């Protein structure tokens, strides 16, 4: 997302700025905590639980990345530049495997599954490498148009792969719906369908902000990040995704525990 120009966010000393920062921090902590609980979840498919826990943590840490940029912390503390907490390319495969492994727990990983790790691992190594570089170097590294891990190409990959994996996950849900055998399968399909449907709507809204920001900045040279309401709603569109995923996760942990046991 073109949310990397949060340093232009106006009104740093206004009540709205601090309220926004408090809301984002609360969502970050909630998602991080619930994501951690999925590592200890005993009911359901353990690998699917692991994927969802990692998904929540990846989303929450990426939200932390945006919070840091919004508050200008890397400018005051240059060693914080490129802190490896940006995981946009990890979202799609983690979500997909959470769905797939829940629906088909007998599935065993194959070598061909390794291709889904290329972009997530590459993105993490890129951030880690820049983060560990000398401050004089990393303070001048910016988003590059053709950088697949942090730039325009990364944004395109993020949007396209998220929609693609979401679609394939939904196809698995539809296929499972045609072969329901137990009440547990019925409840599981209902849970996952709701997860995907709401996520699709929220991600469409998020995509509108991402594309609008990109087109205005890259093609029209208009910085919408300098517009206070747009800047706020832009980051909130991403925070809404994190909030929904953590809310769904909490529901599964509490009410869905016995159903999906």
GROMACS .gro file of C-alpha atoms in nm:
model
  261
    1UNK     CA    1   0.000   0.000   0.000
    2UNK     CA    2   0.114   0.355  -0.058
    3UNK     CA    3   0.101   0.405   0.315
    4UNK     CA    4   0.472   0.452   0.337
    5UNK     CA    5   0.445   0.828   0.317
    6UNK     CA    6   0.282   0.850   0.659
    7UNK     CA    7   0.547   1.098   0.758
    8UNK     CA    8   0.338   1.346   0.563
    9UNK     CA    9   0.041   1.276   0.789
   10UNK     CA   10  -0.081   1.616   0.909
   11UNK     CA   11  -0.201   1.712   1.253
   12UNK     CA   12   0.059   1.522   1.457
   13UNK     CA   13  -0.045   1.716   1.768
   14UNK     CA   14  -0.422   1.702   1.719
   15UNK     CA   15  -0.656   1.490   1.929
   16UNK     CA   16  -0.757   1.300   1.614
   17UNK     CA   17  -0.398   1.197   1.552
   18UNK     CA   18  -0.356   1.055   1.903
   19UNK     CA   19  -0.698   0.889   1.887
   20UNK     CA   20  -0.603   0.722   1.559
   21UNK     CA   21  -0.269   0.609   1.703
   22UNK     CA   22  -0.448   0.465   2.009
   23UNK     CA   23  -0.702   0.276   1.796
   24UNK     CA   24  -0.431   0.132   1.570
   25UNK     CA   25  -0.219   0.029   1.868
   26UNK     CA   26  -0.518  -0.142   2.029
   27UNK     CA   27  -0.594  -0.338   1.711
   28UNK     CA   28  -0.225  -0.431   1.679
   29UNK     CA   29  -0.208  -0.566   2.035
   30UNK     CA   30  -0.538  -0.753   2.001
   31UNK     CA   31  -0.434  -0.927   1.679
   32UNK     CA   32  -0.088  -1.009   1.815
   33UNK     CA   33  -0.234  -1.162   2.132
   34UNK     CA   34  -0.503  -1.367   1.959
   35UNK     CA   35  -0.254  -1.482   1.697
   36UNK     CA   36  -0.030  -1.611   1.974
   37UNK     CA   37  -0.319  -1.806   2.128
   38UNK     CA   38  -0.365  -2.005   1.808
   39UNK     CA   39  -0.030  -2.172   1.872
   40UNK     CA   40  -0.185  -2.330   2.184
   41UNK     CA   41  -0.523  -2.416   2.030
   42UNK     CA   42  -0.587  -2.789   2.074
   43UNK     CA   43  -0.909  -2.828   1.876
   44UNK     CA   44  -0.908  -2.835   1.498
   45UNK     CA   45  -0.620  -2.908   1.262
   46UNK     CA   46  -0.294  -2.805   1.423
   47UNK     CA   47  -0.126  -2.692   1.100
   48UNK     CA   48  -0.431  -2.484   1.009
   49UNK     CA   49  -0.417  -2.325   1.355
   50UNK     CA   50  -0.048  -2.251   1.306
   51UNK     CA   51  -0.119  -2.084   0.971
   52UNK     CA   52  -0.390  -1.866   1.120
   53UNK     CA   53  -0.173  -1.770   1.415
   54UNK     CA   54   0.107  -1.672   1.179
   55UNK     CA   55  -0.143  -1.486   0.959
   56UNK     CA   56  -0.264  -1.275   1.251
   57UNK     CA   57   0.090  -1.205   1.367
   58UNK     CA   58   0.198  -1.111   1.013
   59UNK     CA   59  -0.098  -0.872   0.979
   60UNK     CA   60  -0.041  -0.720   1.324
   61UNK     CA   61   0.332  -0.664   1.264
   62UNK     CA   62   0.261  -0.506   0.925
   63UNK     CA   63   0.016  -0.275   1.100
   64UNK     CA   64   0.300  -0.194   1.342
   65UNK     CA   65   0.511  -0.102   1.038
   66UNK     CA   66   0.247   0.151   0.935
   67UNK     CA   67   0.214   0.284   1.290
   68UNK     CA   68   0.590   0.342   1.309
   69UNK     CA   69   0.588   0.532   0.980
   70UNK     CA   70   0.283   0.734   1.081
   71UNK     CA   71   0.446   0.844   1.404
   72UNK     CA   72   0.778   0.922   1.234
   73UNK     CA   73   0.979   0.700   1.468
   74UNK     CA   74   1.230   0.587   1.202
   75UNK     CA   75   1.319   0.952   1.137
   76UNK     CA   76   1.398   1.010   1.504
   77UNK     CA   77   1.568   0.673   1.545
   78UNK     CA   78   1.738   0.588   1.211
   79UNK     CA   79   1.836   0.239   1.326
   80UNK     CA   80   1.464   0.154   1.311
   81UNK     CA   81   1.454   0.196   0.933
   82UNK     CA   82   1.337  -0.124   0.761
   83UNK     CA   83   1.257  -0.307   1.081
   84UNK     CA   84   1.163  -0.653   0.943
   85UNK     CA   85   0.794  -0.640   1.036
   86UNK     CA   86   0.646  -0.596   0.689
   87UNK     CA   87   0.482  -0.915   0.562
   88UNK     CA   88   0.230  -0.826   0.291
   89UNK     CA   89   0.339  -1.114   0.067
   90UNK     CA   90   0.291  -1.367   0.348
   91UNK     CA   91  -0.082  -1.297   0.386
   92UNK     CA   92  -0.210  -1.485   0.077
   93UNK     CA   93  -0.040  -1.827   0.129
   94UNK     CA   94  -0.105  -1.831   0.505
   95UNK     CA   95  -0.474  -1.759   0.452
   96UNK     CA   96  -0.496  -2.016   0.173
   97UNK     CA   97  -0.332  -2.295   0.373
   98UNK     CA   98  -0.544  -2.217   0.679
   99UNK     CA   99  -0.852  -2.281   0.465
  100UNK     CA  100  -0.712  -2.580   0.278
  101UNK     CA  101  -0.577  -2.762   0.583
  102UNK     CA  102  -0.898  -2.706   0.777
  103UNK     CA  103  -1.107  -2.853   0.497
  104UNK     CA  104  -0.866  -3.133   0.409
  105UNK     CA  105  -0.667  -3.223   0.724
  106UNK     CA  106  -0.530  -3.537   0.558
  107UNK     CA  107  -0.335  -3.324   0.310
  108UNK     CA  108   0.042  -3.366   0.331
  109UNK     CA  109   0.286  -3.099   0.216
  110UNK     CA  110   0.486  -3.168  -0.099
  111UNK     CA  111   0.793  -3.014  -0.257
  112UNK     CA  112   0.569  -2.823  -0.495
  113UNK     CA  113   0.428  -2.632  -0.197
  114UNK     CA  114   0.766  -2.469  -0.154
  115UNK     CA  115   0.696  -2.225  -0.436
  116UNK     CA  116   0.446  -2.047  -0.211
  117UNK     CA  117   0.732  -1.953   0.022
  118UNK     CA  118   0.948  -1.776  -0.236
  119UNK     CA  119   0.790  -1.430  -0.211
  120UNK     CA  120   0.730  -1.430   0.168
  121UNK     CA  121   1.083  -1.548   0.247
  122UNK     CA  122   1.233  -1.311  -0.010
  123UNK     CA  123   1.047  -1.015   0.140
  124UNK     CA  124   1.162  -1.101   0.493
  125UNK     CA  125   1.525  -1.144   0.384
  126UNK     CA  126   1.514  -0.814   0.194
  127UNK     CA  127   1.395  -0.622   0.502
  128UNK     CA  128   1.633  -0.808   0.730
  129UNK     CA  129   1.926  -0.738   0.501
  130UNK     CA  130   1.851  -0.365   0.476
  131UNK     CA  131   1.777  -0.342   0.849
  132UNK     CA  132   2.116  -0.489   0.936
  133UNK     CA  133   2.294  -0.256   0.692
  134UNK     CA  134   2.476   0.059   0.808
  135UNK     CA  135   2.245   0.351   0.887
  136UNK     CA  136   2.413   0.566   0.622
  137UNK     CA  137   2.298   0.315   0.361
  138UNK     CA  138   1.954   0.208   0.477
  139UNK     CA  139   1.834   0.560   0.556
  140UNK     CA  140   1.849   0.631   0.182
  141UNK     CA  141   1.677   0.312   0.066
  142UNK     CA  142   1.325   0.382  -0.055
  143UNK     CA  143   1.045   0.202  -0.235
  144UNK     CA  144   1.161   0.114  -0.586
  145UNK     CA  145   0.918   0.070  -0.874
  146UNK     CA  146   1.047  -0.274  -0.978
  147UNK     CA  147   1.131  -0.402  -0.630
  148UNK     CA  148   0.912  -0.714  -0.576
  149UNK     CA  149   0.949  -0.688  -0.198
  150UNK     CA  150   0.895  -0.316  -0.130
  151UNK     CA  151   0.770  -0.100  -0.413
  152UNK     CA  152   0.515  -0.071  -0.689
  153UNK     CA  153   0.577  -0.428  -0.803
  154UNK     CA  154   0.533  -0.549  -0.447
  155UNK     CA  155   0.203  -0.363  -0.422
  156UNK     CA  156   0.082  -0.526  -0.743
  157UNK     CA  157   0.192  -0.871  -0.625
  158UNK     CA  158   0.027  -0.812  -0.288
  159UNK     CA  159  -0.311  -0.723  -0.438
  160UNK     CA  160  -0.309  -0.982  -0.716
  161UNK     CA  161  -0.193  -1.275  -0.503
  162UNK     CA  162  -0.431  -1.189  -0.220
  163UNK     CA  163  -0.732  -1.193  -0.451
  164UNK     CA  164  -0.603  -1.505  -0.629
  165UNK     CA  165  -0.543  -1.705  -0.311
  166UNK     CA  166  -0.873  -1.582  -0.168
  167UNK     CA  167  -1.047  -1.708  -0.480
  168UNK     CA  168  -0.880  -2.049  -0.468
  169UNK     CA  169  -0.959  -2.077  -0.098
  170UNK     CA  170  -1.323  -2.003  -0.173
  171UNK     CA  171  -1.320  -2.269  -0.446
  172UNK     CA  172  -1.207  -2.523  -0.187
  173UNK     CA  173  -1.491  -2.415   0.041
  174UNK     CA  174  -1.743  -2.454  -0.241
  175UNK     CA  175  -1.608  -2.797  -0.329
  176UNK     CA  176  -1.631  -2.907   0.035
  177UNK     CA  177  -1.988  -2.776   0.055
  178UNK     CA  178  -2.087  -3.019  -0.219
  179UNK     CA  179  -1.957  -3.314  -0.019
  180UNK     CA  180  -2.065  -3.242   0.338
  181UNK     CA  181  -2.074  -3.555   0.554
  182UNK     CA  182  -2.088  -3.445   0.916
  183UNK     CA  183  -2.228  -3.158   1.120
  184UNK     CA  184  -1.870  -3.053   1.190
  185UNK     CA  185  -1.804  -3.015   0.817
  186UNK     CA  186  -2.119  -2.803   0.785
  187UNK     CA  187  -2.014  -2.574   1.070
  188UNK     CA  188  -1.658  -2.551   0.941
  189UNK     CA  189  -1.774  -2.451   0.592
  190UNK     CA  190  -2.006  -2.192   0.745
  191UNK     CA  191  -1.722  -2.043   0.953
  192UNK     CA  192  -1.475  -2.030   0.664
  193UNK     CA  193  -1.734  -1.891   0.422
  194UNK     CA  194  -1.802  -1.602   0.658
  195UNK     CA  195  -1.428  -1.541   0.698
  196UNK     CA  196  -1.373  -1.521   0.322
  197UNK     CA  197  -1.686  -1.320   0.240
  198UNK     CA  198  -1.619  -1.042   0.491
  199UNK     CA  199  -1.249  -1.043   0.409
  200UNK     CA  200  -1.326  -1.003   0.039
  201UNK     CA  201  -1.544  -0.696   0.101
  202UNK     CA  202  -1.291  -0.532   0.333
  203UNK     CA  203  -1.003  -0.605   0.100
  204UNK     CA  204  -1.191  -0.449  -0.192
  205UNK     CA  205  -1.227  -0.129   0.011
  206UNK     CA  206  -0.859  -0.146   0.104
  207UNK     CA  207  -0.766  -0.200  -0.261
  208UNK     CA  208  -0.952   0.116  -0.365
  209UNK     CA  209  -0.736   0.322  -0.127
  210UNK     CA  210  -0.418   0.149  -0.243
  211UNK     CA  211  -0.487   0.202  -0.614
  212UNK     CA  212  -0.614   0.558  -0.569
  213UNK     CA  213  -0.302   0.650  -0.376
  214UNK     CA  214  -0.074   0.482  -0.630
  215UNK     CA  215  -0.236   0.640  -0.936
  216UNK     CA  216  -0.251   0.987  -0.785
  217UNK     CA  217   0.109   0.981  -0.659
  218UNK     CA  218   0.290   0.792  -0.938
  219UNK     CA  219   0.096   0.917  -1.240
  220UNK     CA  220  -0.056   1.250  -1.137
  221UNK     CA  221   0.209   1.354  -0.881
  222UNK     CA  222  -0.060   1.433  -0.624
  223UNK     CA  223   0.017   1.327  -0.268
  224UNK     CA  224  -0.317   1.225  -0.114
  225UNK     CA  225  -0.128   1.134   0.203
  226UNK     CA  226  -0.121   1.507   0.277
  227UNK     CA  227  -0.501   1.506   0.295
  228UNK     CA  228  -0.586   1.435   0.657
  229UNK     CA  229  -0.915   1.242   0.614
  230UNK     CA  230  -0.774   1.033   0.328
  231UNK     CA  231  -0.460   0.948   0.523
  232UNK     CA  232  -0.667   0.837   0.822
  233UNK     CA  233  -0.913   0.627   0.626
  234UNK     CA  234  -0.631   0.479   0.421
  235UNK     CA  235  -0.459   0.322   0.719
  236UNK     CA  236  -0.794   0.236   0.877
  237UNK     CA  237  -0.885   0.035   0.567
  238UNK     CA  238  -0.591  -0.192   0.646
  239UNK     CA  239  -0.662  -0.189   1.019
  240UNK     CA  240  -1.018  -0.307   0.942
  241UNK     CA  241  -0.871  -0.622   0.787
  242UNK     CA  242  -0.664  -0.686   1.097
  243UNK     CA  243  -0.962  -0.620   1.323
  244UNK     CA  244  -1.186  -0.860   1.132
  245UNK     CA  245  -0.926  -1.137   1.130
  246UNK     CA  246  -0.866  -1.102   1.504
  247UNK     CA  247  -1.240  -1.086   1.575
  248UNK     CA  248  -1.297  -1.400   1.371
  249UNK     CA  249  -1.004  -1.566   1.546
  250UNK     CA  250  -1.146  -1.478   1.887
  251UNK     CA  251  -1.483  -1.620   1.784
  252UNK     CA  252  -1.320  -1.946   1.675
  253UNK     CA  253  -1.121  -1.969   1.996
  254UNK     CA  254  -1.425  -1.913   2.218
  255UNK     CA  255  -1.747  -2.019   2.046
  256UNK     CA  256  -1.603  -2.240   1.773
  257UNK     CA  257  -1.378  -2.441   2.004
  258UNK     CA  258  -1.629  -2.719   2.070
  259UNK     CA  259  -1.787  -2.707   1.727
  260UNK     CA  260  -1.455  -2.754   1.547
  261UNK     CA  261  -1.304  -2.995   1.797
   0.00000   0.00000   0.00000
